[in-house]
């Protein structure tokens, strides 16, 4: 029973990486065949796949579990099903594969324009994460002339403390 969670995460990570390589290998083989048939540029194919290759490398290095000779988990790797940066790396890989499928089916590189969504989406996510911090700085400044100054709402506990602060207290010796 010891280490059941790490065993489960290790097997889940191995399955996720296997599925990623299976899907990506099939789509990249299709794109390579299409490139051979159409006589396209190998440099363009490599340049377009650089962000996805970097993401796959990071997912592999961080998420690949390590087992010892007996099959016990030595290191389970980071959770590849977590939200945040890991999810964004998978999104970049999947967008790249989508562009490959579009290129293979329609023989146009215009599907690679979808990769322009990555910086837009990243900016949106950063604004969402940093927005409350930046918004707090704006609220700390003096209120504008047209806006009435409103006191922040007090919690029940603070209201009770303020009410009890006015009471006279006696100390008995």
Short mmCIF file of N, CA and C in Angstrom, two decimals, residues 47-157:
data_model
loop_
_atom_site.label_atom_id
_atom_site.label_comp_id
_atom_site.label_asym_id
_atom_site.label_seq_id
_atom_site.Cartn_x
_atom_site.Cartn_y
_atom_site.Cartn_z
N UNK A 47 11.08 24.60 -38.48
CA UNK A 47 10.90 25.88 -37.78
C UNK A 47 9.51 25.98 -37.15
N UNK A 48 8.50 25.49 -37.86
CA UNK A 48 7.14 25.54 -37.32
C UNK A 48 6.96 24.59 -36.13
N UNK A 49 7.74 23.53 -36.08
CA UNK A 49 7.60 22.56 -35.00
C UNK A 49 8.51 22.83 -33.81
N UNK A 50 9.32 23.86 -33.86
CA UNK A 50 10.24 24.15 -32.75
C UNK A 50 9.52 24.41 -31.42
N UNK A 51 8.44 25.23 -31.38
CA UNK A 51 7.76 25.42 -30.09
C UNK A 51 7.14 24.12 -29.55
N UNK A 52 6.54 23.33 -30.43
CA UNK A 52 5.94 22.08 -29.99
C UNK A 52 7.01 21.09 -29.53
N UNK A 53 8.15 21.07 -30.22
CA UNK A 53 9.23 20.17 -29.82
C UNK A 53 9.78 20.57 -28.45
N UNK A 54 9.90 21.87 -28.21
CA UNK A 54 10.36 22.33 -26.90
C UNK A 54 9.38 21.94 -25.80
N UNK A 55 8.09 22.05 -26.08
CA UNK A 55 7.08 21.67 -25.09
C UNK A 55 7.09 20.17 -24.82
N UNK A 56 7.22 19.38 -25.87
CA UNK A 56 7.27 17.93 -25.69
C UNK A 56 8.52 17.54 -24.90
N UNK A 57 9.63 18.21 -25.15
CA UNK A 57 10.86 17.93 -24.41
C UNK A 57 10.66 18.23 -22.92
N UNK A 58 10.05 19.37 -22.61
CA UNK A 58 9.81 19.73 -21.21
C UNK A 58 8.84 18.76 -20.54
N UNK A 59 7.81 18.34 -21.26
CA UNK A 59 6.86 17.38 -20.70
C UNK A 59 7.54 16.03 -20.46
N UNK A 60 8.38 15.64 -21.38
CA UNK A 60 9.11 14.37 -21.25
C UNK A 60 10.06 14.41 -20.06
N UNK A 61 10.85 15.47 -19.96
CA UNK A 61 11.83 15.56 -18.88
C UNK A 61 11.17 15.65 -17.51
N UNK A 62 10.10 16.40 -17.42
CA UNK A 62 9.46 16.57 -16.12
C UNK A 62 8.47 15.49 -15.75
N UNK A 63 7.85 14.87 -16.73
CA UNK A 63 6.76 13.94 -16.44
C UNK A 63 7.08 12.47 -16.56
N UNK A 64 8.19 12.12 -17.19
CA UNK A 64 8.52 10.70 -17.39
C UNK A 64 8.88 10.05 -16.05
N UNK A 65 8.14 9.00 -15.66
CA UNK A 65 8.47 8.32 -14.40
C UNK A 65 9.72 7.46 -14.56
N UNK A 66 10.40 7.25 -13.45
CA UNK A 66 11.59 6.41 -13.45
C UNK A 66 11.33 5.22 -12.54
N UNK A 67 11.66 4.03 -13.06
CA UNK A 67 11.47 2.79 -12.31
C UNK A 67 12.83 2.14 -12.09
N UNK A 68 12.95 1.38 -10.99
CA UNK A 68 14.20 0.64 -10.78
C UNK A 68 14.08 -0.73 -11.46
N UNK A 69 15.06 -1.58 -11.26
CA UNK A 69 15.10 -2.89 -11.94
C UNK A 69 13.94 -3.79 -11.52
N UNK A 70 13.45 -3.61 -10.30
CA UNK A 70 12.34 -4.44 -9.80
C UNK A 70 10.98 -3.91 -10.21
N UNK A 71 10.94 -2.77 -10.88
CA UNK A 71 9.67 -2.20 -11.33
C UNK A 71 9.06 -1.24 -10.31
N UNK A 72 9.80 -0.92 -9.25
CA UNK A 72 9.29 0.02 -8.26
C UNK A 72 9.54 1.45 -8.75
N UNK A 73 8.68 2.33 -8.32
CA UNK A 73 8.77 3.72 -8.75
C UNK A 73 9.89 4.41 -7.98
N UNK A 74 10.85 4.95 -8.71
CA UNK A 74 11.92 5.74 -8.10
C UNK A 74 11.50 7.21 -8.08
N UNK A 75 10.98 7.68 -9.20
CA UNK A 75 10.49 9.05 -9.33
C UNK A 75 9.27 9.03 -10.21
N UNK A 76 8.16 9.57 -9.71
CA UNK A 76 6.92 9.51 -10.48
C UNK A 76 6.80 10.64 -11.49
N UNK A 77 7.58 11.69 -11.36
CA UNK A 77 7.51 12.83 -12.29
C UNK A 77 6.37 13.76 -11.90
N UNK A 78 6.38 14.93 -12.50
CA UNK A 78 5.31 15.90 -12.21
C UNK A 78 4.01 15.40 -12.80
N UNK A 79 2.92 15.83 -12.23
CA UNK A 79 1.60 15.42 -12.69
C UNK A 79 1.31 16.07 -14.03
N UNK A 80 1.14 15.25 -15.07
CA UNK A 80 0.89 15.79 -16.41
C UNK A 80 -0.57 16.15 -16.64
N UNK A 81 -1.43 15.89 -15.67
CA UNK A 81 -2.83 16.25 -15.80
C UNK A 81 -3.17 17.51 -15.02
N UNK A 82 -2.16 18.22 -14.53
CA UNK A 82 -2.43 19.41 -13.74
C UNK A 82 -2.72 20.61 -14.62
N UNK A 83 -3.31 21.62 -14.02
CA UNK A 83 -3.62 22.85 -14.74
C UNK A 83 -2.40 23.76 -14.72
N UNK A 84 -2.45 24.78 -15.53
CA UNK A 84 -1.38 25.76 -15.54
C UNK A 84 -0.42 25.55 -16.69
N UNK A 85 0.86 25.65 -16.41
CA UNK A 85 1.88 25.60 -17.45
C UNK A 85 1.88 24.27 -18.20
N UNK A 86 1.66 23.19 -17.50
CA UNK A 86 1.61 21.87 -18.16
C UNK A 86 0.47 21.83 -19.17
N UNK A 87 -0.66 22.32 -18.78
CA UNK A 87 -1.82 22.36 -19.69
C UNK A 87 -1.53 23.24 -20.91
N UNK A 88 -0.85 24.36 -20.71
CA UNK A 88 -0.51 25.26 -21.81
C UNK A 88 0.45 24.59 -22.78
N UNK A 89 1.39 23.81 -22.25
CA UNK A 89 2.34 23.12 -23.14
C UNK A 89 1.61 22.10 -24.00
N UNK A 90 0.66 21.37 -23.42
CA UNK A 90 -0.13 20.44 -24.21
C UNK A 90 -0.95 21.19 -25.26
N UNK A 91 -1.47 22.36 -24.92
CA UNK A 91 -2.23 23.16 -25.89
C UNK A 91 -1.37 23.56 -27.08
N UNK A 92 -0.13 23.94 -26.83
CA UNK A 92 0.78 24.32 -27.92
C UNK A 92 1.05 23.12 -28.82
N UNK A 93 1.25 21.95 -28.21
CA UNK A 93 1.49 20.74 -29.01
C UNK A 93 0.27 20.41 -29.84
N UNK A 94 -0.92 20.49 -29.25
CA UNK A 94 -2.14 20.15 -29.98
C UNK A 94 -2.44 21.16 -31.08
N UNK A 95 -2.16 22.44 -30.85
CA UNK A 95 -2.34 23.43 -31.93
C UNK A 95 -1.39 23.15 -33.09
N UNK A 96 -0.18 22.75 -32.77
CA UNK A 96 0.79 22.41 -33.81
C UNK A 96 0.32 21.20 -34.61
N UNK A 97 -0.22 20.21 -33.92
CA UNK A 97 -0.73 19.02 -34.61
C UNK A 97 -1.96 19.35 -35.45
N UNK A 98 -2.79 20.27 -34.96
CA UNK A 98 -3.95 20.72 -35.74
C UNK A 98 -3.48 21.37 -37.05
N UNK A 99 -2.45 22.19 -36.94
CA UNK A 99 -1.92 22.84 -38.14
C UNK A 99 -1.33 21.81 -39.10
N UNK A 100 -0.71 20.75 -38.57
CA UNK A 100 -0.18 19.69 -39.42
C UNK A 100 -1.29 18.96 -40.17
N UNK A 101 -2.38 18.68 -39.46
CA UNK A 101 -3.51 18.00 -40.11
C UNK A 101 -4.09 18.88 -41.21
N UNK A 102 -4.26 20.17 -40.91
CA UNK A 102 -4.76 21.10 -41.93
C UNK A 102 -3.84 21.20 -43.11
N UNK A 103 -2.53 21.20 -42.85
CA UNK A 103 -1.56 21.26 -43.95
C UNK A 103 -1.60 19.98 -44.78
N UNK A 104 -1.73 18.83 -44.12
CA UNK A 104 -1.74 17.55 -44.84
C UNK A 104 -3.02 17.38 -45.66
N UNK A 105 -4.14 17.81 -45.12
CA UNK A 105 -5.41 17.60 -45.82
C UNK A 105 -5.61 18.63 -46.93
N UNK A 106 -5.32 19.89 -46.66
CA UNK A 106 -5.63 20.95 -47.63
C UNK A 106 -4.40 21.48 -48.38
N UNK A 107 -3.22 21.01 -48.04
CA UNK A 107 -1.96 21.39 -48.68
C UNK A 107 -1.76 22.91 -48.68
N UNK A 108 -1.99 23.52 -47.53
CA UNK A 108 -1.73 24.94 -47.36
C UNK A 108 -1.10 25.17 -45.99
N UNK A 109 -0.20 26.12 -45.94
CA UNK A 109 0.46 26.43 -44.67
C UNK A 109 -0.31 27.47 -43.87
N UNK A 110 -1.46 27.87 -44.34
CA UNK A 110 -2.23 28.89 -43.65
C UNK A 110 -2.76 28.41 -42.31
N UNK A 111 -2.80 27.13 -42.10
CA UNK A 111 -3.25 26.62 -40.81
C UNK A 111 -2.24 26.94 -39.70
N UNK A 112 -1.03 27.26 -40.07
CA UNK A 112 -0.03 27.61 -39.06
C UNK A 112 -0.31 28.97 -38.44
N UNK A 113 -1.21 29.75 -39.04
CA UNK A 113 -1.58 31.02 -38.43
C UNK A 113 -2.29 30.82 -37.09
N UNK A 114 -2.81 29.64 -36.87
CA UNK A 114 -3.46 29.36 -35.59
C UNK A 114 -2.45 29.45 -34.44
N UNK A 115 -1.16 29.30 -34.74
CA UNK A 115 -0.14 29.41 -33.70
C UNK A 115 0.00 30.86 -33.21
N UNK A 116 -0.55 31.82 -33.95
CA UNK A 116 -0.56 33.19 -33.48
C UNK A 116 -1.49 33.37 -32.29
N UNK A 117 -2.36 32.40 -32.06
CA UNK A 117 -3.25 32.45 -30.90
C UNK A 117 -2.51 32.21 -29.59
N UNK A 118 -1.35 31.58 -29.65
CA UNK A 118 -0.62 31.23 -28.44
C UNK A 118 -0.22 32.48 -27.65
N UNK A 119 0.44 33.49 -28.25
CA UNK A 119 0.77 34.67 -27.45
C UNK A 119 -0.46 35.44 -26.98
N UNK A 120 -1.53 35.43 -27.80
CA UNK A 120 -2.75 36.11 -27.41
C UNK A 120 -3.35 35.43 -26.17
N UNK A 121 -3.41 34.12 -26.20
CA UNK A 121 -3.95 33.36 -25.08
C UNK A 121 -3.07 33.52 -23.84
N UNK A 122 -1.76 33.52 -24.04
CA UNK A 122 -0.83 33.69 -22.93
C UNK A 122 -1.01 35.06 -22.28
N UNK A 123 -1.17 36.10 -23.09
CA UNK A 123 -1.42 37.43 -22.55
C UNK A 123 -2.72 37.50 -21.78
N UNK A 124 -3.75 36.82 -22.27
CA UNK A 124 -5.03 36.77 -21.58
C UNK A 124 -4.89 36.09 -20.22
N UNK A 125 -4.16 34.98 -20.17
CA UNK A 125 -3.98 34.26 -18.92
C UNK A 125 -3.14 35.07 -17.92
N UNK A 126 -2.10 35.74 -18.41
CA UNK A 126 -1.28 36.55 -17.52
C UNK A 126 -2.08 37.72 -16.98
N UNK A 127 -2.90 38.35 -17.83
CA UNK A 127 -3.73 39.45 -17.37
C UNK A 127 -4.72 38.97 -16.32
N UNK A 128 -5.25 37.77 -16.50
CA UNK A 128 -6.17 37.22 -15.51
C UNK A 128 -5.49 36.93 -14.18
N UNK A 129 -4.24 36.49 -14.24
CA UNK A 129 -3.51 36.19 -13.01
C UNK A 129 -3.00 37.45 -12.34
N UNK A 130 -2.51 38.42 -13.12
CA UNK A 130 -1.94 39.63 -12.56
C UNK A 130 -2.97 40.74 -12.39
N UNK A 131 -4.14 40.58 -12.97
CA UNK A 131 -5.17 41.61 -12.90
C UNK A 131 -5.55 42.03 -11.49
N UNK A 132 -5.80 41.09 -10.59
CA UNK A 132 -6.14 41.50 -9.22
C UNK A 132 -5.02 42.27 -8.53
N UNK A 133 -3.78 41.91 -8.83
CA UNK A 133 -2.67 42.64 -8.22
C UNK A 133 -2.58 44.06 -8.78
N UNK A 134 -2.77 44.19 -10.08
CA UNK A 134 -2.72 45.52 -10.70
C UNK A 134 -3.95 46.33 -10.34
N UNK A 135 -5.10 45.67 -10.22
CA UNK A 135 -6.33 46.36 -9.84
C UNK A 135 -6.26 46.87 -8.42
N UNK A 136 -5.59 46.16 -7.54
CA UNK A 136 -5.43 46.61 -6.16
C UNK A 136 -4.60 47.87 -6.08
N UNK A 137 -3.64 48.02 -6.98
CA UNK A 137 -2.82 49.23 -6.99
C UNK A 137 -3.64 50.42 -7.47
N UNK A 138 -4.52 50.19 -8.40
CA UNK A 138 -5.36 51.29 -8.89
C UNK A 138 -6.33 51.75 -7.81
N UNK A 139 -6.86 50.82 -7.02
CA UNK A 139 -7.82 51.18 -5.98
C UNK A 139 -7.15 51.90 -4.82
N UNK A 140 -5.85 51.74 -4.65
CA UNK A 140 -5.14 52.38 -3.55
C UNK A 140 -4.92 53.87 -3.84
N UNK A 141 -5.05 54.27 -5.08
CA UNK A 141 -4.87 55.67 -5.43
C UNK A 141 -6.08 56.47 -4.98
N UNK A 142 -5.96 57.79 -5.06
CA UNK A 142 -7.07 58.65 -4.66
C UNK A 142 -8.25 58.44 -5.60
N UNK A 143 -9.47 58.40 -5.04
CA UNK A 143 -10.64 58.22 -5.91
C UNK A 143 -10.84 59.42 -6.82
N UNK A 144 -11.46 59.16 -7.95
CA UNK A 144 -11.69 60.25 -8.91
C UNK A 144 -12.72 61.22 -8.35
N UNK A 145 -12.77 62.43 -8.91
CA UNK A 145 -13.63 63.49 -8.38
C UNK A 145 -15.11 63.14 -8.48
N UNK A 146 -15.52 62.42 -9.51
CA UNK A 146 -16.93 62.11 -9.69
C UNK A 146 -17.40 60.90 -8.89
N UNK A 147 -16.49 60.08 -8.43
CA UNK A 147 -16.88 58.86 -7.72
C UNK A 147 -16.91 59.11 -6.22
N UNK A 148 -18.01 58.70 -5.55
CA UNK A 148 -18.07 58.88 -4.10
C UNK A 148 -17.13 57.88 -3.42
N UNK A 149 -16.55 58.32 -2.32
CA UNK A 149 -15.66 57.44 -1.56
C UNK A 149 -16.51 56.51 -0.70
N UNK A 150 -16.34 55.24 -0.88
CA UNK A 150 -17.13 54.29 -0.10
C UNK A 150 -16.19 53.53 0.83
N UNK A 151 -16.65 53.33 2.04
CA UNK A 151 -15.86 52.59 3.02
C UNK A 151 -15.96 51.11 2.69
N UNK A 152 -14.88 50.37 2.89
CA UNK A 152 -14.95 48.94 2.61
C UNK A 152 -15.90 48.26 3.59
N UNK A 153 -16.59 47.25 3.10
CA UNK A 153 -17.54 46.53 3.95
C UNK A 153 -16.80 45.79 5.05
N UNK A 154 -17.35 45.83 6.24
CA UNK A 154 -16.72 45.16 7.38
C UNK A 154 -17.32 43.77 7.54
N UNK A 155 -16.50 42.88 8.02
CA UNK A 155 -16.99 41.54 8.29
C UNK A 155 -17.79 41.56 9.60
N UNK A 156 -18.52 40.48 9.84
CA UNK A 156 -19.32 40.39 11.07
C UNK A 156 -18.42 40.46 12.30
N UNK A 157 -17.28 39.83 12.20
CA UNK A 157 -16.36 39.81 13.33
C UNK A 157 -15.85 41.22 13.64
#
